[in-house]
Amino acid sequence: MRILIIGAGAVGGYFGGRLAQAGRDVTFLVRPSRAKQLRQDGLRIISPHGDAVVDPKLVTAEGFDTPYDLVFLSVKAYALEAAMNDFAAAVGPETMIFPVLNGMRHVDLLTKRFGEHAVIGGVCLVASKVDDEGRIVQLADFQQLIYGERNGETTPRLQTLHAMLQGAGFDALLSTDIMQAMWEKWVQLASLGAITCLMRGTIGEIVAAPGGADLSLKVLDESAAVATACGHKPSEALLARHAAAMTEPGSPLTSSMYRDLRKGAPVEANHILGDLIARGDAHGVATPLLKAAFVNLRVYQEGLSKR
């Protein structure tokens, strides 16, 4: 299976690097500046599961000759349209596009561009970043990819993908209800992103303020209500875990959106919060706290665009 990883950042670089380390046929689509760095230093992974240096195969947007079997897509949502233009030539009639972006809007955009058959469902669970030296640094020991056909079927192509991902140095799970898994991750990310960005603090700092824990739970309730109205009610066990994590005294937990905000970087407000709010509105679900966080982040984004 010929695999194209879009980018070599925190997620694509980590999973693509592990696949390459395990001997899979992996190529990274990267920008010229990143290509120069990777050719000089290799793709470097720092991880509690073992460090690695991989000599990666690289390609630019003009360098495709034949389609790939699998396109692994983990870009930020605001970079999706540009990424689709970059990898379009790599998509053939039998290419699987495996996105692990957050939310659901990316599925709409990808299927509109490449067709329903091309796009499978995916969830990525990993905490990683690219440090100042360009290394992929894994911040916690969990590392899992979940994937499946969006209609729940177990098809031969998904069985082939599942077999290829086994033994590659991370957990790989074939799901028969991938849309539910995607919605449940969306509920968690939207809730954590909304409360940490709105309150400008870690969970521990929010909980330490009077009424902070209650506000966190209300944000989670809003996100879960939208998912339920859209036919993907989160399990009670999952909501209990999220509620505990979002009300834990002293917790350093934050969201990637909050970390991006603190750095003065773009944020995925439209795809993670805006789209969730719109789907809630379509079903008559009130989301005042999510809307407050979304407006807050839109003001922040407008400020970035004027710099």
mmCIF file with all atom_site columns, C-alpha atoms in Angstrom, residues 36 56 69 96 100-101 106 114 117-118 120 154 163 176-179 185 187 198 217 227 231-232 242 245 254 292:
data_model
loop_
_atom_site.group_PDB
_atom_site.id
_atom_site.type_symbol
_atom_site.label_atom_id
_atom_site.label_alt_id
_atom_site.label_comp_id
_atom_site.label_asym_id
_atom_site.label_entity_id
_atom_site.label_seq_id
_atom_site.pdbx_PDB_ins_code
_atom_site.Cartn_x
_atom_site.Cartn_y
_atom_site.Cartn_z
_atom_site.occupancy
_atom_site.B_iso_or_equiv
_atom_site.pdbx_formal_charge
_atom_site.auth_seq_id
_atom_site.auth_comp_id
_atom_site.auth_asym_id
_atom_site.auth_atom_id
_atom_site.pdbx_PDB_model_num
ATOM 1  C CA . LYS A 1 36  ? 14.966  21.113 3.435  1.00 0.00 ? 36  LYS A CA 1
ATOM 2  C CA . PRO A 1 56  ? 11.732  10.140 4.858  1.00 0.00 ? 56  PRO A CA 1
ATOM 3  C CA . ASP A 1 69  ? -3.525  3.946  -2.304 1.00 0.00 ? 69  ASP A CA 1
ATOM 4  C CA . MET A 1 96  ? -8.759  6.072  0.193  1.00 0.00 ? 96  MET A CA 1
ATOM 5  C CA . VAL A 1 100 ? -8.355  12.691 11.175 1.00 0.00 ? 100 VAL A CA 1
ATOM 6  C CA . LEU A 1 101 ? -9.433  16.317 11.400 1.00 0.00 ? 101 LEU A CA 1
ATOM 7  C CA . HIS A 1 106 ? -14.075 18.359 6.594  1.00 0.00 ? 106 HIS A CA 1
ATOM 8  C CA . PHE A 1 114 ? -13.430 13.717 -4.283 1.00 0.00 ? 114 PHE A CA 1
ATOM 9  C CA . HIS A 1 117 ? -16.447 6.585  -1.999 1.00 0.00 ? 117 HIS A CA 1
ATOM 10 C CA . ALA A 1 118 ? -13.020 8.137  -1.530 1.00 0.00 ? 118 ALA A CA 1
ATOM 11 C CA . ILE A 1 120 ? -13.417 7.034  5.082  1.00 0.00 ? 120 ILE A CA 1
ATOM 12 C CA . THR A 1 154 ? -16.478 -3.836 6.996  1.00 0.00 ? 154 THR A CA 1
ATOM 13 C CA . ALA A 1 163 ? -3.846  -5.252 8.368  1.00 0.00 ? 163 ALA A CA 1
ATOM 14 C CA . THR A 1 176 ? -18.015 -0.395 12.619 1.00 0.00 ? 176 THR A CA 1
ATOM 15 C CA . ASP A 1 177 ? -19.405 2.894  14.008 1.00 0.00 ? 177 ASP A CA 1
ATOM 16 C CA . ILE A 1 178 ? -16.747 5.449  13.128 1.00 0.00 ? 178 ILE A CA 1
ATOM 17 C CA . MET A 1 179 ? -19.229 8.318  12.865 1.00 0.00 ? 179 MET A CA 1
ATOM 18 C CA . LYS A 1 185 ? -14.345 13.192 20.025 1.00 0.00 ? 185 LYS A CA 1
ATOM 19 C CA . VAL A 1 187 ? -18.043 16.737 21.846 1.00 0.00 ? 187 VAL A CA 1
ATOM 20 C CA . LEU A 1 198 ? -13.446 31.502 26.875 1.00 0.00 ? 198 LEU A CA 1
ATOM 21 C CA . LEU A 1 217 ? -20.179 21.024 32.954 1.00 0.00 ? 217 LEU A CA 1
ATOM 22 C CA . ALA A 1 227 ? -24.625 15.461 19.273 1.00 0.00 ? 227 ALA A CA 1
ATOM 23 C CA . GLY A 1 231 ? -28.409 11.234 16.223 1.00 0.00 ? 231 GLY A CA 1
ATOM 24 C CA . HIS A 1 232 ? -25.098 10.564 17.978 1.00 0.00 ? 232 HIS A CA 1
ATOM 25 C CA . HIS A 1 242 ? -15.141 14.045 30.286 1.00 0.00 ? 242 HIS A CA 1
ATOM 26 C CA . ALA A 1 245 ? -11.506 15.595 33.440 1.00 0.00 ? 245 ALA A CA 1
ATOM 27 C CA . THR A 1 254 ? -5.925  22.650 28.160 1.00 0.00 ? 254 THR A CA 1
ATOM 28 C CA . ALA A 1 292 ? -19.947 33.044 23.593 1.00 0.00 ? 292 ALA A CA 1
#
